[in-house]
Amino acid sequence: MTQRVELATVMDRLAVDEVVTEYAVAVDDGDWEAYRGLFSPEGRADYRSAGGIEGDARQVAAWLEESMRLFSMRQHLIVNRRVAFGTLDQDTGDTARVRADYVNPMRFAADGAESAAPDFVCGGRYSFGLLRTYDGWRLSEVVVQEKWRRLPEPAKAGVSD
């Protein structure tokens, strides 16, 4: 591999990593326009394993916008990113796959004082498919595989703080 090819691969890896980071930030910040902008025109997302929907980026963004109103705080931590580049039409590097684990603490929106601790935490694995477009790397597919979740413990009768 030449230095030029190695540099291009590093640049692509950084660009792909940035798309994954921007995905987490868009969801956490509730920036649904930015979320939709991360996808290719045919891009789809599948949140069914986490109790959500599967559909195109527009449909899923609308669903996320509604369902994320339940949470006043969201913080995706996407780690252990494994990136692999593929081929499309015989041109090396036109597609990428990222498998990454996530932990997602969230706090329920509530009237009055909020605790600093999250009420709801889930974790699992993302599978991102990306496509090189004229506008840069875009998501062609996002699949969430939720593996676990921890819900708030019910208040015990007769116990006060």
PDB file of N, CA, C and O in Angstrom, residues 32-98:
ATOM      1  N   TRP A  32     -33.202  17.167  14.649  1.00  0.00           N
ATOM      2  CA  TRP A  32     -33.736  16.202  13.686  1.00  0.00           C
ATOM      3  C   TRP A  32     -33.422  16.585  12.252  1.00  0.00           C
ATOM      4  O   TRP A  32     -33.317  15.716  11.385  1.00  0.00           O
ATOM      5  N   GLU A  33     -33.224  17.860  11.982  1.00  0.00           N
ATOM      6  CA  GLU A  33     -32.792  18.274  10.643  1.00  0.00           C
ATOM      7  C   GLU A  33     -31.375  17.745  10.381  1.00  0.00           C
ATOM      8  O   GLU A  33     -31.083  17.211   9.319  1.00  0.00           O
ATOM      9  N   ALA A  34     -30.497  17.901  11.375  1.00  0.00           N
ATOM     10  CA  ALA A  34     -29.133  17.366  11.246  1.00  0.00           C
ATOM     11  C   ALA A  34     -29.166  15.850  11.119  1.00  0.00           C
ATOM     12  O   ALA A  34     -28.420  15.272  10.321  1.00  0.00           O
ATOM     13  N   TYR A  35     -30.034  15.190  11.885  1.00  0.00           N
ATOM     14  CA  TYR A  35     -30.179  13.734  11.813  1.00  0.00           C
ATOM     15  C   TYR A  35     -30.516  13.314  10.383  1.00  0.00           C
ATOM     16  O   TYR A  35     -29.854  12.457   9.804  1.00  0.00           O
ATOM     17  N   ARG A  36     -31.537  13.934   9.799  1.00  0.00           N
ATOM     18  CA  ARG A  36     -31.944  13.587   8.432  1.00  0.00           C
ATOM     19  C   ARG A  36     -30.818  13.864   7.435  1.00  0.00           C
ATOM     20  O   ARG A  36     -30.621  13.113   6.488  1.00  0.00           O
ATOM     21  N   GLY A  37     -30.055  14.932   7.672  1.00  0.00           N
ATOM     22  CA  GLY A  37     -28.969  15.293   6.777  1.00  0.00           C
ATOM     23  C   GLY A  37     -27.794  14.333   6.785  1.00  0.00           C
ATOM     24  O   GLY A  37     -26.965  14.358   5.877  1.00  0.00           O
ATOM     25  N   LEU A  38     -27.715  13.477   7.777  1.00  0.00           N
ATOM     26  CA  LEU A  38     -26.632  12.492   7.841  1.00  0.00           C
ATOM     27  C   LEU A  38     -26.870  11.289   6.930  1.00  0.00           C
ATOM     28  O   LEU A  38     -25.960  10.510   6.684  1.00  0.00           O
ATOM     29  N   PHE A  39     -28.096  11.139   6.428  1.00  0.00           N
ATOM     30  CA  PHE A  39     -28.473   9.972   5.642  1.00  0.00           C
ATOM     31  C   PHE A  39     -28.393  10.248   4.144  1.00  0.00           C
ATOM     32  O   PHE A  39     -28.650  11.360   3.692  1.00  0.00           O
ATOM     33  N   SER A  40     -28.079   9.205   3.394  1.00  0.00           N
ATOM     34  CA  SER A  40     -28.195   9.259   1.938  1.00  0.00           C
ATOM     35  C   SER A  40     -29.684   9.313   1.596  1.00  0.00           C
ATOM     36  O   SER A  40     -30.525   8.997   2.454  1.00  0.00           O
ATOM     37  N   PRO A  41     -30.048   9.704   0.390  1.00  0.00           N
ATOM     38  CA  PRO A  41     -31.480   9.788   0.045  1.00  0.00           C
ATOM     39  C   PRO A  41     -32.256   8.491   0.288  1.00  0.00           C
ATOM     40  O   PRO A  41     -33.428   8.541   0.650  1.00  0.00           O
ATOM     41  N   GLU A  42     -31.624   7.360   0.135  1.00  0.00           N
ATOM     42  CA  GLU A  42     -32.297   6.071   0.345  1.00  0.00           C
ATOM     43  C   GLU A  42     -32.055   5.517   1.747  1.00  0.00           C
ATOM     44  O   GLU A  42     -32.465   4.390   2.053  1.00  0.00           O
ATOM     45  N   GLY A  43     -31.401   6.287   2.603  1.00  0.00           N
ATOM     46  CA  GLY A  43     -31.004   5.813   3.927  1.00  0.00           C
ATOM     47  C   GLY A  43     -32.174   5.408   4.808  1.00  0.00           C
ATOM     48  O   GLY A  43     -33.240   6.020   4.780  1.00  0.00           O
ATOM     49  N   ARG A  44     -31.949   4.347   5.587  1.00  0.00           N
ATOM     50  CA  ARG A  44     -32.983   3.793   6.460  1.00  0.00           C
ATOM     51  C   ARG A  44     -32.402   3.533   7.844  1.00  0.00           C
ATOM     52  O   ARG A  44     -31.194   3.369   8.002  1.00  0.00           O
ATOM     53  N   ALA A  45     -33.288   3.465   8.833  1.00  0.00           N
ATOM     54  CA  ALA A  45     -32.878   3.136  10.198  1.00  0.00           C
ATOM     55  C   ALA A  45     -33.866   2.145  10.777  1.00  0.00           C
ATOM     56  O   ALA A  45     -35.055   2.162  10.450  1.00  0.00           O
ATOM     57  N   ASP A  46     -33.363   1.278  11.644  1.00  0.00           N
ATOM     58  CA  ASP A  46     -34.178   0.220  12.245  1.00  0.00           C
ATOM     59  C   ASP A  46     -33.955   0.226  13.758  1.00  0.00           C
ATOM     60  O   ASP A  46     -32.893  -0.158  14.240  1.00  0.00           O
ATOM     61  N   TYR A  47     -34.960   0.689  14.488  1.00  0.00           N
ATOM     62  CA  TYR A  47     -34.912   0.760  15.946  1.00  0.00           C
ATOM     63  C   TYR A  47     -35.841  -0.274  16.585  1.00  0.00           C
ATOM     64  O   TYR A  47     -36.175  -0.160  17.757  1.00  0.00           O
ATOM     65  N   ARG A  48     -36.284  -1.265  15.831  1.00  0.00           N
ATOM     66  CA  ARG A  48     -37.282  -2.211  16.338  1.00  0.00           C
ATOM     67  C   ARG A  48     -36.810  -2.987  17.562  1.00  0.00           C
ATOM     68  O   ARG A  48     -37.612  -3.263  18.450  1.00  0.00           O
ATOM     69  N   SER A  49     -35.538  -3.309  17.660  1.00  0.00           N
ATOM     70  CA  SER A  49     -35.079  -4.084  18.823  1.00  0.00           C
ATOM     71  C   SER A  49     -35.161  -3.273  20.112  1.00  0.00           C
ATOM     72  O   SER A  49     -35.129  -3.836  21.200  1.00  0.00           O
ATOM     73  N   ALA A  50     -35.280  -1.950  19.984  1.00  0.00           N
ATOM     74  CA  ALA A  50     -35.393  -1.072  21.150  1.00  0.00           C
ATOM     75  C   ALA A  50     -36.831  -0.573  21.318  1.00  0.00           C
ATOM     76  O   ALA A  50     -37.073   0.407  22.014  1.00  0.00           O
ATOM     77  N   GLY A  51     -37.775  -1.239  20.655  1.00  0.00           N
ATOM     78  CA  GLY A  51     -39.178  -0.868  20.785  1.00  0.00           C
ATOM     79  C   GLY A  51     -39.616   0.217  19.825  1.00  0.00           C
ATOM     80  O   GLY A  51     -40.690   0.790  19.980  1.00  0.00           O
ATOM     81  N   GLY A  52     -38.799   0.500  18.820  1.00  0.00           N
ATOM     82  CA  GLY A  52     -39.096   1.573  17.883  1.00  0.00           C
ATOM     83  C   GLY A  52     -39.604   1.092  16.545  1.00  0.00           C
ATOM     84  O   GLY A  52     -40.231   0.043  16.441  1.00  0.00           O
ATOM     85  N   ILE A  53     -39.288   1.861  15.520  1.00  0.00           N
ATOM     86  CA  ILE A  53     -39.769   1.582  14.178  1.00  0.00           C
ATOM     87  C   ILE A  53     -38.600   1.368  13.235  1.00  0.00           C
ATOM     88  O   ILE A  53     -37.440   1.629  13.578  1.00  0.00           O
ATOM     89  N   GLU A  54     -38.924   0.955  12.029  1.00  0.00           N
ATOM     90  CA  GLU A  54     -37.976   0.848  10.921  1.00  0.00           C
ATOM     91  C   GLU A  54     -38.556   1.672   9.789  1.00  0.00           C
ATOM     92  O   GLU A  54     -39.757   1.619   9.531  1.00  0.00           O
ATOM     93  N   GLY A  55     -37.712   2.471   9.129  1.00  0.00           N
ATOM     94  CA  GLY A  55     -38.195   3.264   8.012  1.00  0.00           C
ATOM     95  C   GLY A  55     -37.111   4.141   7.445  1.00  0.00           C
ATOM     96  O   GLY A  55     -35.940   4.034   7.804  1.00  0.00           O
ATOM     97  N   ASP A  56     -37.525   5.031   6.525  1.00  0.00           N
ATOM     98  CA  ASP A  56     -36.546   5.952   5.960  1.00  0.00           C
ATOM     99  C   ASP A  56     -36.199   7.020   7.000  1.00  0.00           C
ATOM    100  O   ASP A  56     -36.860   7.140   8.028  1.00  0.00           O
ATOM    101  N   ALA A  57     -35.157   7.780   6.711  1.00  0.00           N
ATOM    102  CA  ALA A  57     -34.646   8.742   7.694  1.00  0.00           C
ATOM    103  C   ALA A  57     -35.707   9.757   8.104  1.00  0.00           C
ATOM    104  O   ALA A  57     -35.775  10.148   9.269  1.00  0.00           O
ATOM    105  N   ARG A  58     -36.546  10.168   7.185  1.00  0.00           N
ATOM    106  CA  ARG A  58     -37.600  11.143   7.501  1.00  0.00           C
ATOM    107  C   ARG A  58     -38.598  10.550   8.486  1.00  0.00           C
ATOM    108  O   ARG A  58     -38.941  11.180   9.482  1.00  0.00           O
ATOM    109  N   GLN A  59     -39.049   9.320   8.223  1.00  0.00           N
ATOM    110  CA  GLN A  59     -40.010   8.663   9.114  1.00  0.00           C
ATOM    111  C   GLN A  59     -39.419   8.431  10.496  1.00  0.00           C
ATOM    112  O   GLN A  59     -40.071   8.678  11.510  1.00  0.00           O
ATOM    113  N   VAL A  60     -38.205   7.946  10.534  1.00  0.00           N
ATOM    114  CA  VAL A  60     -37.569   7.632  11.814  1.00  0.00           C
ATOM    115  C   VAL A  60     -37.270   8.908  12.601  1.00  0.00           C
ATOM    116  O   VAL A  60     -37.455   8.942  13.821  1.00  0.00           O
ATOM    117  N   ALA A  61     -36.857   9.969  11.920  1.00  0.00           N
ATOM    118  CA  ALA A  61     -36.614  11.241  12.620  1.00  0.00           C
ATOM    119  C   ALA A  61     -37.897  11.749  13.263  1.00  0.00           C
ATOM    120  O   ALA A  61     -37.871  12.240  14.401  1.00  0.00           O
ATOM    121  N   ALA A  62     -39.022  11.626  12.572  1.00  0.00           N
ATOM    122  CA  ALA A  62     -40.308  12.063  13.145  1.00  0.00           C
ATOM    123  C   ALA A  62     -40.659  11.220  14.365  1.00  0.00           C
ATOM    124  O   ALA A  62     -41.120  11.744  15.387  1.00  0.00           O
ATOM    125  N   TRP A  63     -40.433   9.914  14.278  1.00  0.00           N
ATOM    126  CA  TRP A  63     -40.706   9.029  15.422  1.00  0.00           C
ATOM    127  C   TRP A  63     -39.787   9.368  16.592  1.00  0.00           C
ATOM    128  O   TRP A  63     -40.225   9.455  17.740  1.00  0.00           O
ATOM    129  N   LEU A  64     -38.496   9.569  16.315  1.00  0.00           N
ATOM    130  CA  LEU A  64     -37.550   9.918  17.377  1.00  0.00           C
ATOM    131  C   LEU A  64     -37.916  11.250  18.025  1.00  0.00           C
ATOM    132  O   LEU A  64     -37.862  11.381  19.250  1.00  0.00           O
ATOM    133  N   GLU A  65     -38.274  12.225  17.215  1.00  0.00           N
ATOM    134  CA  GLU A  65     -38.647  13.531  17.761  1.00  0.00           C
ATOM    135  C   GLU A  65     -39.785  13.394  18.765  1.00  0.00           C
ATOM    136  O   GLU A  65     -39.746  13.996  19.847  1.00  0.00           O
ATOM    137  N   GLU A  66     -40.762  12.582  18.442  1.00  0.00           N
ATOM    138  CA  GLU A  66     -41.906  12.385  19.344  1.00  0.00           C
ATOM    139  C   GLU A  66     -41.501  11.581  20.581  1.00  0.00           C
ATOM    140  O   GLU A  66     -41.788  11.973  21.708  1.00  0.00           O
ATOM    141  N   SER A  67     -40.835  10.465  20.382  1.00  0.00           N
ATOM    142  CA  SER A  67     -40.534   9.580  21.515  1.00  0.00           C
ATOM    143  C   SER A  67     -39.452  10.138  22.433  1.00  0.00           C
ATOM    144  O   SER A  67     -39.482   9.886  23.640  1.00  0.00           O
ATOM    145  N   MET A  68     -38.513  10.920  21.915  1.00  0.00           N
ATOM    146  CA  MET A  68     -37.446  11.467  22.749  1.00  0.00           C
ATOM    147  C   MET A  68     -37.916  12.631  23.615  1.00  0.00           C
ATOM    148  O   MET A  68     -37.194  13.074  24.502  1.00  0.00           O
ATOM    149  N   ARG A  69     -39.128  13.110  23.403  1.00  0.00           N
ATOM    150  CA  ARG A  69     -39.673  14.151  24.284  1.00  0.00           C
ATOM    151  C   ARG A  69     -39.839  13.647  25.711  1.00  0.00           C
ATOM    152  O   ARG A  69     -39.945  14.431  26.641  1.00  0.00           O
ATOM    153  N   LEU A  70     -39.866  12.333  25.876  1.00  0.00           N
ATOM    154  CA  LEU A  70     -39.979  11.741  27.214  1.00  0.00           C
ATOM    155  C   LEU A  70     -38.741  12.007  28.067  1.00  0.00           C
ATOM    156  O   LEU A  70     -38.783  11.900  29.283  1.00  0.00           O
ATOM    157  N   PHE A  71     -37.632  12.333  27.414  1.00  0.00           N
ATOM    158  CA  PHE A  71     -36.348  12.421  28.112  1.00  0.00           C
ATOM    159  C   PHE A  71     -35.771  13.825  28.015  1.00  0.00           C
ATOM    160  O   PHE A  71     -35.550  14.349  26.939  1.00  0.00           O
ATOM    161  N   SER A  72     -35.501  14.426  29.173  1.00  0.00           N
ATOM    162  CA  SER A  72     -34.913  15.768  29.191  1.00  0.00           C
ATOM    163  C   SER A  72     -33.407  15.728  28.969  1.00  0.00           C
ATOM    164  O   SER A  72     -32.797  16.738  28.632  1.00  0.00           O
ATOM    165  N   MET A  73     -32.791  14.569  29.173  1.00  0.00           N
ATOM    166  CA  MET A  73     -31.355  14.409  28.986  1.00  0.00           C
ATOM    167  C   MET A  73     -31.115  13.083  28.283  1.00  0.00           C
ATOM    168  O   MET A  73     -31.683  12.056  28.648  1.00  0.00           O
ATOM    169  N   ARG A  74     -30.271  13.143  27.255  1.00  0.00           N
ATOM    170  CA  ARG A  74     -29.845  11.942  26.523  1.00  0.00           C
ATOM    171  C   ARG A  74     -28.348  12.074  26.261  1.00  0.00           C
ATOM    172  O   ARG A  74     -27.874  13.164  25.941  1.00  0.00           O
ATOM    173  N   GLN A  75     -27.640  10.958  26.382  1.00  0.00           N
ATOM    174  CA  GLN A  75     -26.208  11.011  26.121  1.00  0.00           C
ATOM    175  C   GLN A  75     -25.740   9.677  25.570  1.00  0.00           C
ATOM    176  O   GLN A  75     -25.476   8.744  26.318  1.00  0.00           O
ATOM    177  N   HIS A  76     -25.644   9.597  24.252  1.00  0.00           N
ATOM    178  CA  HIS A  76     -25.120   8.385  23.619  1.00  0.00           C
ATOM    179  C   HIS A  76     -23.608   8.323  23.789  1.00  0.00           C
ATOM    180  O   HIS A  76     -22.916   9.290  23.479  1.00  0.00           O
ATOM    181  N   LEU A  77     -23.135   7.225  24.246  1.00  0.00           N
ATOM    182  CA  LEU A  77     -21.702   6.961  24.311  1.00  0.00           C
ATOM    183  C   LEU A  77     -21.458   5.799  23.352  1.00  0.00           C
ATOM    184  O   LEU A  77     -21.832   4.662  23.647  1.00  0.00           O
ATOM    185  N   ILE A  78     -20.879   6.082  22.201  1.00  0.00           N
ATOM    186  CA  ILE A  78     -20.663   5.071  21.165  1.00  0.00           C
ATOM    187  C   ILE A  78     -19.177   4.726  21.169  1.00  0.00           C
ATOM    188  O   ILE A  78     -18.334   5.581  20.902  1.00  0.00           O
ATOM    189  N   VAL A  79     -18.880   3.460  21.484  1.00  0.00           N
ATOM    190  CA  VAL A  79     -17.498   3.037  21.714  1.00  0.00           C
ATOM    191  C   VAL A  79     -17.185   1.765  20.937  1.00  0.00           C
ATOM    192  O   VAL A  79     -18.066   1.153  20.343  1.00  0.00           O
ATOM    193  N   ASN A  80     -15.925   1.353  20.990  1.00  0.00           N
ATOM    194  CA  ASN A  80     -15.457   0.121  20.351  1.00  0.00           C
ATOM    195  C   ASN A  80     -15.842   0.102  18.866  1.00  0.00           C
ATOM    196  O   ASN A  80     -16.367  -0.879  18.354  1.00  0.00           O
ATOM    197  N   ARG A  81     -15.569   1.186  18.189  1.00  0.00           N
ATOM    198  CA  ARG A  81     -15.933   1.328  16.774  1.00  0.00           C
ATOM    199  C   ARG A  81     -14.999   0.482  15.915  1.00  0.00           C
ATOM    200  O   ARG A  81     -13.787   0.625  15.982  1.00  0.00           O
ATOM    201  N   ARG A  82     -15.593  -0.390  15.132  1.00  0.00           N
ATOM    202  CA  ARG A  82     -14.839  -1.213  14.183  1.00  0.00           C
ATOM    203  C   ARG A  82     -15.286  -0.810  12.789  1.00  0.00           C
ATOM    204  O   ARG A  82     -16.467  -0.948  12.448  1.00  0.00           O
ATOM    205  N   VAL A  83     -14.360  -0.313  12.000  1.00  0.00           N
ATOM    206  CA  VAL A  83     -14.667   0.221  10.676  1.00  0.00           C
ATOM    207  C   VAL A  83     -14.074  -0.701   9.614  1.00  0.00           C
ATOM    208  O   VAL A  83     -12.910  -1.101   9.718  1.00  0.00           O
ATOM    209  N   ALA A  84     -14.881  -1.022   8.603  1.00  0.00           N
ATOM    210  CA  ALA A  84     -14.415  -1.809   7.457  1.00  0.00           C
ATOM    211  C   ALA A  84     -14.905  -1.137   6.187  1.00  0.00           C
ATOM    212  O   ALA A  84     -16.079  -0.766   6.089  1.00  0.00           O
ATOM    213  N   PHE A  85     -14.021  -0.973   5.227  1.00  0.00           N
ATOM    214  CA  PHE A  85     -14.389  -0.362   3.962  1.00  0.00           C
ATOM    215  C   PHE A  85     -14.664  -1.446   2.931  1.00  0.00           C
ATOM    216  O   PHE A  85     -14.028  -2.486   2.919  1.00  0.00           O
ATOM    217  N   GLY A  86     -15.612  -1.173   2.051  1.00  0.00           N
ATOM    218  CA  GLY A  86     -15.994  -2.123   1.018  1.00  0.00           C
ATOM    219  C   GLY A  86     -15.863  -1.509  -0.349  1.00  0.00           C
ATOM    220  O   GLY A  86     -15.242  -0.467  -0.525  1.00  0.00           O
ATOM    221  N   THR A  87     -16.466  -2.180  -1.315  1.00  0.00           N
ATOM    222  CA  THR A  87     -16.386  -1.711  -2.694  1.00  0.00           C
ATOM    223  C   THR A  87     -17.783  -1.571  -3.279  1.00  0.00           C
ATOM    224  O   THR A  87     -18.717  -2.256  -2.887  1.00  0.00           O
ATOM    225  N   LEU A  88     -17.906  -0.661  -4.210  1.00  0.00           N
ATOM    226  CA  LEU A  88     -19.139  -0.434  -4.954  1.00  0.00           C
ATOM    227  C   LEU A  88     -18.717  -0.123  -6.384  1.00  0.00           C
ATOM    228  O   LEU A  88     -17.894   0.769  -6.603  1.00  0.00           O
ATOM    229  N   ASP A  89     -19.237  -0.857  -7.337  1.00  0.00           N
ATOM    230  CA  ASP A  89     -18.876  -0.649  -8.746  1.00  0.00           C
ATOM    231  C   ASP A  89     -17.372  -0.712  -8.969  1.00  0.00           C
ATOM    232  O   ASP A  89     -16.805   0.079  -9.724  1.00  0.00           O
ATOM    233  N   GLN A  90     -16.714  -1.621  -8.284  1.00  0.00           N
ATOM    234  CA  GLN A  90     -15.285  -1.888  -8.441  1.00  0.00           C
ATOM    235  C   GLN A  90     -14.368  -0.768  -7.950  1.00  0.00           C
ATOM    236  O   GLN A  90     -13.170  -0.807  -8.187  1.00  0.00           O
ATOM    237  N   ASP A  91     -14.902   0.265  -7.312  1.00  0.00           N
ATOM    238  CA  ASP A  91     -14.068   1.334  -6.766  1.00  0.00           C
ATOM    239  C   ASP A  91     -13.876   1.102  -5.280  1.00  0.00           C
ATOM    240  O   ASP A  91     -14.826   1.137  -4.513  1.00  0.00           O
ATOM    241  N   THR A  92     -12.663   0.873  -4.858  1.00  0.00           N
ATOM    242  CA  THR A  92     -12.356   0.590  -3.467  1.00  0.00           C
ATOM    243  C   THR A  92     -12.723   1.770  -2.581  1.00  0.00           C
ATOM    244  O   THR A  92     -12.427   2.909  -2.902  1.00  0.00           O
ATOM    245  N   GLY A  93     -13.387   1.458  -1.478  1.00  0.00           N
ATOM    246  CA  GLY A  93     -13.635   2.463  -0.470  1.00  0.00           C
ATOM    247  C   GLY A  93     -14.903   3.268  -0.615  1.00  0.00           C
ATOM    248  O   GLY A  93     -15.037   4.308   0.018  1.00  0.00           O
ATOM    249  N   ASP A  94     -15.867   2.854  -1.448  1.00  0.00           N
ATOM    250  CA  ASP A  94     -17.106   3.603  -1.618  1.00  0.00           C
ATOM    251  C   ASP A  94     -18.141   3.302  -0.550  1.00  0.00           C
ATOM    252  O   ASP A  94     -19.132   4.013  -0.441  1.00  0.00           O
ATOM    253  N   THR A  95     -17.943   2.230   0.202  1.00  0.00           N
ATOM    254  CA  THR A  95     -18.866   1.885   1.272  1.00  0.00           C
ATOM    255  C   THR A  95     -18.077   1.609   2.543  1.00  0.00           C
ATOM    256  O   THR A  95     -16.891   1.283   2.499  1.00  0.00           O
ATOM    257  N   ALA A  96     -18.759   1.750   3.657  1.00  0.00           N
ATOM    258  CA  ALA A  96     -18.124   1.444   4.943  1.00  0.00           C
ATOM    259  C   ALA A  96     -19.165   0.813   5.851  1.00  0.00           C
ATOM    260  O   ALA A  96     -20.360   1.097   5.745  1.00  0.00           O
ATOM    261  N   ARG A  97     -18.708  -0.062   6.724  1.00  0.00           N
ATOM    262  CA  ARG A  97     -19.539  -0.660   7.772  1.00  0.00           C
ATOM    263  C   ARG A  97     -18.874  -0.330   9.089  1.00  0.00           C
ATOM    264  O   ARG A  97     -17.658  -0.460   9.228  1.00  0.00           O
ATOM    265  N   VAL A  98     -19.683   0.095  10.037  1.00  0.00           N
ATOM    266  CA  VAL A  98     -19.179   0.364  11.384  1.00  0.00           C
ATOM    267  C   VAL A  98     -20.039  -0.432  12.350  1.00  0.00           C
ATOM    268  O   VAL A  98     -21.264  -0.331  12.321  1.00  0.00           O
TER     269      VAL A  98
END
